[in-house]
Coordinates of C-alpha atoms and ligand atoms in Angstrom, one line a residue:
M1 CA 6.4 29.0 -4.7
D2 CA 5.0 26.6 -7.4
P3 CA 7.3 23.6 -7.3
K4 CA 7.1 21.2 -10.2
I5 CA 8.4 17.8 -9.3
L6 CA 8.7 14.5 -11.2
A7 CA 8.4 11.5 -8.9
I8 CA 9.4 7.9 -9.6
E9 CA 8.1 4.7 -7.8
S10 CA 9.8 1.4 -8.4
S11 CA 9.8 -0.4 -5.0
C12 CA 8.1 -3.7 -6.0
D13 CA 6.5 -4.7 -9.3
E14 CA 4.9 -1.4 -10.5
T15 CA 6.9 1.1 -12.5
S16 CA 5.3 4.5 -12.0
A17 CA 5.9 8.2 -12.7
S18 CA 3.9 11.2 -11.7
V19 CA 4.3 15.0 -12.1
I20 CA 3.1 17.3 -9.3
S21 CA 2.8 21.0 -9.7
N22 CA 2.2 23.2 -6.7
G23 CA 0.8 20.3 -4.7
K24 CA -1.6 19.2 -7.4
V25 CA -1.0 15.8 -9.0
L26 CA -1.1 16.1 -12.8
N27 CA -0.9 12.5 -13.6
N28 CA -0.1 9.0 -12.4
V29 CA 1.3 6.7 -15.0
I30 CA 1.7 3.1 -14.0
A31 CA 3.1 0.0 -15.8
S32 CA 2.2 -3.2 -13.9
Q33 CA 4.4 -6.3 -14.5
S34 CA 2.4 -9.3 -15.6
V35 CA 5.6 -11.4 -15.9
H36 CA 5.3 -12.6 -12.3
H37 CA 1.8 -14.2 -12.7
K38 CA 3.0 -17.5 -13.9
Y39 CA 5.4 -17.8 -10.9
G40 CA 2.7 -17.2 -8.3
G41 CA 4.6 -14.2 -6.7
V42 CA 7.0 -11.4 -7.5
V43 CA 10.4 -12.6 -8.8
P44 CA 12.9 -9.9 -7.7
E45 CA 15.3 -10.4 -10.6
L46 CA 12.5 -10.2 -13.2
A47 CA 11.0 -7.1 -11.4
S48 CA 14.2 -5.1 -11.7
R49 CA 14.7 -6.1 -15.3
A50 CA 11.1 -5.0 -16.1
H51 CA 11.7 -1.7 -14.3
Q52 CA 14.7 -1.0 -16.5
K53 CA 12.6 -1.8 -19.6
N54 CA 9.7 0.4 -18.5
I55 CA 11.2 3.4 -16.8
V56 CA 12.1 5.6 -19.8
H57 CA 8.7 5.4 -21.5
I58 CA 6.8 5.7 -18.3
V59 CA 8.7 8.9 -17.4
N60 CA 8.2 10.2 -20.9
E61 CA 4.5 9.5 -20.8
A62 CA 4.2 11.4 -17.5
M63 CA 6.1 14.4 -18.9
V64 CA 4.1 14.5 -22.1
S65 CA 0.7 14.2 -20.3
A66 CA 1.8 17.0 -18.0
G67 CA 2.6 19.1 -21.1
M68 CA 6.0 19.9 -19.5
E69 CA 9.6 19.8 -20.6
L70 CA 12.2 18.2 -18.3
Q71 CA 13.9 21.6 -18.0
E72 CA 10.8 23.1 -16.3
L73 CA 11.2 20.7 -13.3
D74 CA 12.3 22.0 -9.9
A75 CA 13.2 18.6 -8.4
I76 CA 13.3 14.8 -9.0
A77 CA 11.8 12.5 -6.3
F78 CA 12.2 8.7 -5.9
T79 CA 11.2 5.9 -3.5
K80 CA 14.2 5.1 -1.4
G81 CA 12.5 2.2 0.5
P82 CA 11.2 -0.1 1.8
G83 CA 11.0 -2.5 -1.1
L84 CA 13.0 -4.9 -3.2
L85 CA 16.6 -3.7 -3.5
G86 CA 17.1 -4.5 -7.2
S87 CA 13.8 -2.7 -8.0
L88 CA 14.5 0.3 -5.9
L89 CA 18.0 0.6 -7.5
V90 CA 16.5 1.2 -10.9
G91 CA 14.4 4.2 -9.7
V92 CA 17.2 5.6 -7.5
S93 CA 19.8 5.5 -10.3
F94 CA 17.4 7.0 -12.9
A95 CA 16.4 9.8 -10.5
K96 CA 20.0 10.6 -9.6
S97 CA 21.0 10.8 -13.3
L98 CA 18.2 13.1 -14.1
S99 CA 18.9 15.3 -11.1
L100 CA 22.6 15.5 -12.2
A101 CA 21.8 16.2 -15.8
L102 CA 19.2 18.9 -15.0
N103 CA 21.1 20.3 -12.0
I104 CA 18.1 20.2 -9.8
P105 CA 17.6 18.8 -6.2
L106 CA 16.9 15.2 -5.5
I107 CA 14.2 14.2 -3.0
E108 CA 14.1 10.7 -1.3
V109 CA 10.7 9.4 -0.2
N110 CA 9.7 6.7 2.2
H111 CA 7.2 4.4 0.4
M112 CA 5.0 4.0 3.5
Q113 CA 4.8 7.8 4.1
G114 CA 3.6 7.8 0.5
H115 CA 0.8 5.4 1.2
V116 CA -0.3 7.7 4.0
L117 CA -0.2 10.9 2.0
S118 CA -2.2 9.3 -0.8
H119 CA -5.1 10.9 1.1
F120 CA -4.0 14.3 0.1
I121 CA -4.2 13.7 -3.7
E122 CA -7.9 14.2 -4.0
D123 CA -10.7 15.7 -1.9
P124 CA -11.9 15.2 0.8
K125 CA -8.7 15.3 2.8
P126 CA -8.3 14.3 6.4
S127 CA -7.3 16.9 9.0
F128 CA -4.6 16.3 11.6
P129 CA -4.3 14.3 13.7
F130 CA -5.8 11.3 12.0
L131 CA -5.3 7.5 12.2
C132 CA -4.2 5.6 9.1
L133 CA -4.4 1.8 8.8
T134 CA -1.7 1.0 6.3
V135 CA -2.2 -2.4 4.9
S136 CA 0.0 -3.9 2.1
G137 CA 1.9 -6.9 1.0
G138 CA 4.7 -6.0 3.3
H139 CA 3.1 -3.9 6.1
T140 CA 0.3 -3.8 8.5
Q141 CA 0.5 -0.7 10.7
I142 CA -1.7 1.8 12.5
I143 CA -0.1 5.2 12.1
L144 CA -0.9 8.3 14.1
V145 CA -0.5 11.1 11.5
K146 CA 0.3 14.4 13.2
D147 CA 1.3 16.4 10.2
Y148 CA 2.4 15.8 6.5
L149 CA 5.8 14.6 7.5
K150 CA 5.2 13.8 11.2
M151 CA 3.9 10.3 11.8
E152 CA 4.2 7.6 14.4
V153 CA 3.6 3.9 14.2
I154 CA 1.4 3.0 17.2
G155 CA 0.7 -0.6 16.2
E156 CA 2.1 -3.1 13.7
T157 CA 2.2 -6.7 12.8
K158 CA 4.7 -8.8 14.7
D159 CA 5.0 -11.3 11.8
D160 CA 3.3 -11.5 8.5
A161 CA 1.5 -8.6 6.8
V162 CA -2.2 -8.9 6.1
G163 CA -1.6 -8.7 2.3
E164 CA 0.6 -11.8 2.8
A165 CA -2.2 -13.5 4.7
F166 CA -4.6 -12.8 1.8
D167 CA -2.1 -14.0 -0.8
K168 CA -1.2 -17.1 1.2
A169 CA -4.8 -18.1 1.8
A170 CA -5.4 -17.8 -2.0
K171 CA -2.3 -19.9 -2.7
I172 CA -3.5 -22.6 -0.3
M173 CA -6.8 -22.7 -2.2
G174 CA -4.9 -22.9 -5.5
L175 CA -6.2 -19.6 -6.7
A176 CA -4.3 -17.5 -9.3
Y177 CA -1.8 -14.8 -8.3
P178 CA -2.2 -12.1 -7.1
G179 CA -4.4 -13.7 -4.5
G180 CA -5.8 -10.8 -2.6
P181 CA -7.9 -9.4 -5.4
M182 CA -9.0 -12.9 -6.3
I183 CA -10.3 -13.6 -2.8
D184 CA -12.0 -10.2 -2.9
K185 CA -13.7 -11.1 -6.2
L186 CA -14.9 -14.5 -5.1
A187 CA -16.0 -13.3 -1.7
K188 CA -18.6 -11.0 -3.2
T189 CA -21.0 -13.8 -3.8
G190 CA -20.1 -15.9 -0.8
N191 CA -21.6 -16.4 2.7
A192 CA -19.1 -14.7 5.1
D193 CA -20.6 -16.6 8.1
A194 CA -20.2 -20.1 6.5
F195 CA -16.9 -20.8 8.3
T196 CA -15.2 -19.4 11.4
F197 CA -11.6 -19.4 12.3
P198 CA -9.8 -19.2 15.7
G199 CA -8.8 -15.7 16.8
T200 CA -5.4 -14.5 17.9
S201 CA -5.1 -11.9 20.6
M202 CA -2.2 -9.5 20.6
P203 CA -1.5 -6.8 23.1
S204 CA -2.2 -3.1 22.4
Y205 CA -2.6 -2.1 18.7
D206 CA -0.3 -4.8 17.3
F207 CA -1.3 -7.6 14.9
S208 CA -0.2 -11.2 14.2
F209 CA -1.3 -13.0 11.0
S210 CA 0.9 -16.1 11.1
G211 CA -1.5 -18.0 13.3
I212 CA -4.5 -17.6 11.0
K213 CA -2.4 -18.6 8.0
T214 CA -1.6 -21.9 9.6
A215 CA -5.1 -22.4 11.0
F216 CA -6.5 -21.8 7.5
M217 CA -4.1 -24.3 6.0
Y218 CA -5.1 -27.0 8.5
F219 CA -8.8 -26.2 7.9
I220 CA -8.5 -26.6 4.2
R221 CA -6.5 -29.8 4.5
K222 CA -9.0 -31.4 6.8
E223 CA -12.0 -30.4 4.7
V224 CA -10.3 -31.6 1.5
S225 CA -9.5 -34.9 3.0
N226 CA -13.2 -35.5 3.7
N227 CA -14.3 -34.1 0.4
P228 CA -11.8 -33.6 -2.4
A229 CA -14.2 -31.2 -4.2
F230 CA -14.5 -29.0 -1.1
I231 CA -12.6 -26.0 -2.4
E232 CA -14.2 -25.9 -5.8
S233 CA -17.7 -26.4 -4.4
R234 CA -17.4 -23.8 -1.6
K235 CA -14.8 -21.3 -2.9
H236 CA -17.0 -18.3 -2.6
D237 CA -18.0 -19.1 1.0
I238 CA -14.4 -19.9 2.0
C239 CA -13.2 -16.6 0.5
A240 CA -16.0 -14.5 2.1
S241 CA -15.3 -16.2 5.5
I242 CA -11.5 -15.7 5.6
Q243 CA -11.9 -12.2 4.2
K244 CA -14.4 -11.3 7.0
H245 CA -12.0 -12.8 9.6
L246 CA -9.0 -10.8 8.4
I247 CA -11.0 -7.6 8.2
Q248 CA -12.3 -8.1 11.7
M249 CA -8.7 -8.5 13.0
L250 CA -7.8 -5.2 11.4
L251 CA -10.8 -3.1 12.4
E252 CA -10.9 -4.3 16.0
K253 CA -7.5 -2.6 16.6
L254 CA -8.4 0.5 14.6
E255 CA -11.6 0.9 16.7
M256 CA -9.6 0.5 19.9
A257 CA -7.0 3.1 18.8
S258 CA -9.7 5.6 17.8
K259 CA -11.5 5.2 21.1
D260 CA -8.3 5.4 23.3
L261 CA -6.9 8.5 21.5
G262 CA -10.3 10.2 20.8
I263 CA -9.5 10.5 17.1
K264 CA -12.4 10.3 14.7
E265 CA -10.6 11.0 11.4
V266 CA -9.8 7.5 10.2
A267 CA -8.2 6.4 7.0
I268 CA -7.0 3.3 5.2
A269 CA -4.1 3.0 2.7
G270 CA -2.0 0.5 0.9
G271 CA -2.7 -2.4 -1.5
V272 CA -5.2 -4.2 0.8
S273 CA -7.3 -1.0 1.1
A274 CA -8.5 -1.8 -2.4
N275 CA -10.4 -4.7 -0.8
S276 CA -14.1 -4.1 -1.2
G277 CA -15.0 -5.9 2.0
L278 CA -12.6 -3.7 4.0
R279 CA -13.8 -0.5 2.3
E280 CA -17.4 -1.4 3.1
A281 CA -16.7 -2.5 6.7
L282 CA -14.7 0.7 7.4
K283 CA -17.6 2.8 6.1
N284 CA -20.1 1.0 8.3
L285 CA -17.9 1.2 11.3
G286 CA -17.4 4.9 10.7
E287 CA -21.1 5.6 10.5
R288 CA -21.6 3.7 13.8
H289 CA -18.9 5.8 15.6
G290 CA -19.4 9.1 13.9
W291 CA -15.9 8.9 12.2
R292 CA -15.0 10.8 9.1
T293 CA -13.5 7.9 7.0
F294 CA -11.1 8.2 4.1
I295 CA -10.7 5.5 1.5
P296 CA -8.3 6.2 -1.4
E297 CA -9.4 5.8 -5.0
F298 CA -8.3 2.4 -6.4
Q299 CA -5.4 3.8 -8.4
Y300 CA -3.9 5.3 -5.2
C301 CA -4.4 2.2 -3.1
T302 CA -1.7 0.0 -4.8
D303 CA 1.8 1.3 -5.5
N304 CA 1.9 4.5 -7.5
A305 CA 4.1 7.5 -8.0
A306 CA 1.4 10.1 -7.2
M307 CA 1.7 9.3 -3.5
V308 CA 5.5 9.7 -3.8
A309 CA 5.0 13.0 -5.5
M310 CA 2.8 14.2 -2.6
V311 CA 5.5 13.4 0.0
A312 CA 8.1 15.1 -2.3
H313 CA 6.0 18.3 -2.5
H314 CA 6.0 18.7 1.3
K315 CA 9.7 17.9 1.5
Y316 CA 10.4 20.5 -1.1
L317 CA 8.4 23.1 0.9
N318 CA 10.6 22.2 3.9
S319 CA 13.9 22.2 1.8
I320 CA 14.5 18.5 2.7
F321 CA 16.8 17.3 -0.1
A322 CA 18.8 14.1 -0.6
D323 CA 22.6 13.7 -1.3
L324 CA 23.7 12.3 -4.6
N325 CA 25.3 9.5 -2.8
V326 CA 22.0 8.2 -1.4
S327 CA 21.4 4.4 -1.5
P328 CA 18.1 2.5 -1.5
L329 CA 17.0 0.7 1.6
A330 CA 15.1 -2.7 1.5
R331 CA 14.0 -2.1 5.1
M332 CA 13.2 1.4 6.3
P333 CA 11.4 2.6 9.4
L334 CA 8.5 5.0 8.7
M335 CA 10.2 8.1 10.0
N336 CA 13.6 7.3 8.4
R337 CA 13.8 9.7 5.5
Ligands
LIG401 O1 0.8 -1.7 -1.5 P1 0.9 -2.9 -2.5 O2 0.4 -2.6 -3.9 O3 2.4 -3.4 -2.5 C1 3.2 -3.4 -1.4 O4 3.8 -2.4 -1.1 O5 3.2 -4.5 -0.8 O6 0.1 -4.1 -1.8 C2 0.1 -5.4 -2.4 C3 -0.8 -6.3 -1.6 C4 -0.8 -7.7 -2.1 O7 -0.7 -8.6 -0.9 C5 -2.2 -7.9 -2.7 O8 -2.7 -9.2 -2.7 C6 -3.0 -7.0 -1.8 O9 -2.2 -5.8 -1.6 N1 -4.3 -6.6 -2.5 C7 -5.5 -7.0 -2.1 C8 -6.5 -6.4 -3.0 N2 -5.8 -5.7 -3.9 C9 -4.4 -5.8 -3.6 N3 -5.9 -7.7 -1.0 C10 -7.2 -7.9 -0.8 N4 -8.2 -7.5 -1.7 C11 -7.8 -6.7 -2.7 N5 -8.8 -6.2 -3.5
LIG402 ZN1 3.0 -0.3 -1.2

């Protein structure tokens, strides 16, 4: 079997299409939406409008770069959720129409399973079971990955996601959106030990980031009231310190899970896995513990259709197809297909 599948991702503010042939990703075309920058966050209505504008040419580009005609496809895959409903609807409707027009099966994909399987796009690939710390703007989870389509959330945030904590900290400092990458950039030349923040302790492998968000806000307020130029004069040190703190919160739990379960294959995925501090810290921790660590290429960290295509490939092999009456889901548990 050599399934050729077109996958579409439109869960947030990235319109993306990818063609996969026999498990090999042929391309990963992404249109990012800059329209949100001036609002300091993703505006759902503008996001779905931009998806509508982009989707046809993004899909065309993926087909052309794959050197394939639509008639050669065996299935159409799309992100069902979780994500912004209006954004998801664009991808779902487009995929349904194509599947109907071409008379080929439809495959629904859970976006978070996609982030996990982004590790199977390029070599080296992890072997099962492995642990995956999935960190994005909406999620912070430690996932025990038993097989391509068999995963279990063993720890997760009880409030905000770590991506939100990065973005919120950046907003408090008055940095431009998107905040996470900005903190990463400024942190590179800062002293990570300049400031310390109170820790929050959660049971088991769970996380909580709402406390640090508030603590950071009070810290900045207090320092600025003493010195109005505080942020400008110390922004590199502040970014390096808050970044270090957030990374420690993440890795502490990952270390605990690895030790308890005796699993030494450890991966990170999701938008925040693009963070250079986290990538470096995971590598160092892995060297210390004798782990094999897996860090996705930058283009596969943030939202992309290649990861959706990878899940779709395995669903195709297992004949797991969707009905034409499928609807998107804003919230969707990891193992809900
Ligand atoms: O996975 P993703 O692209 O979209 C969601 O599904 O949420 O993740 C977006 C999140 C945002 O919070 C963004 O600030 C964060 O990932 N992010 C980063 C970096 N790049 C993206 N956070 C810290 N450092 C980065 N380099
Ligand atoms: Zn994502």
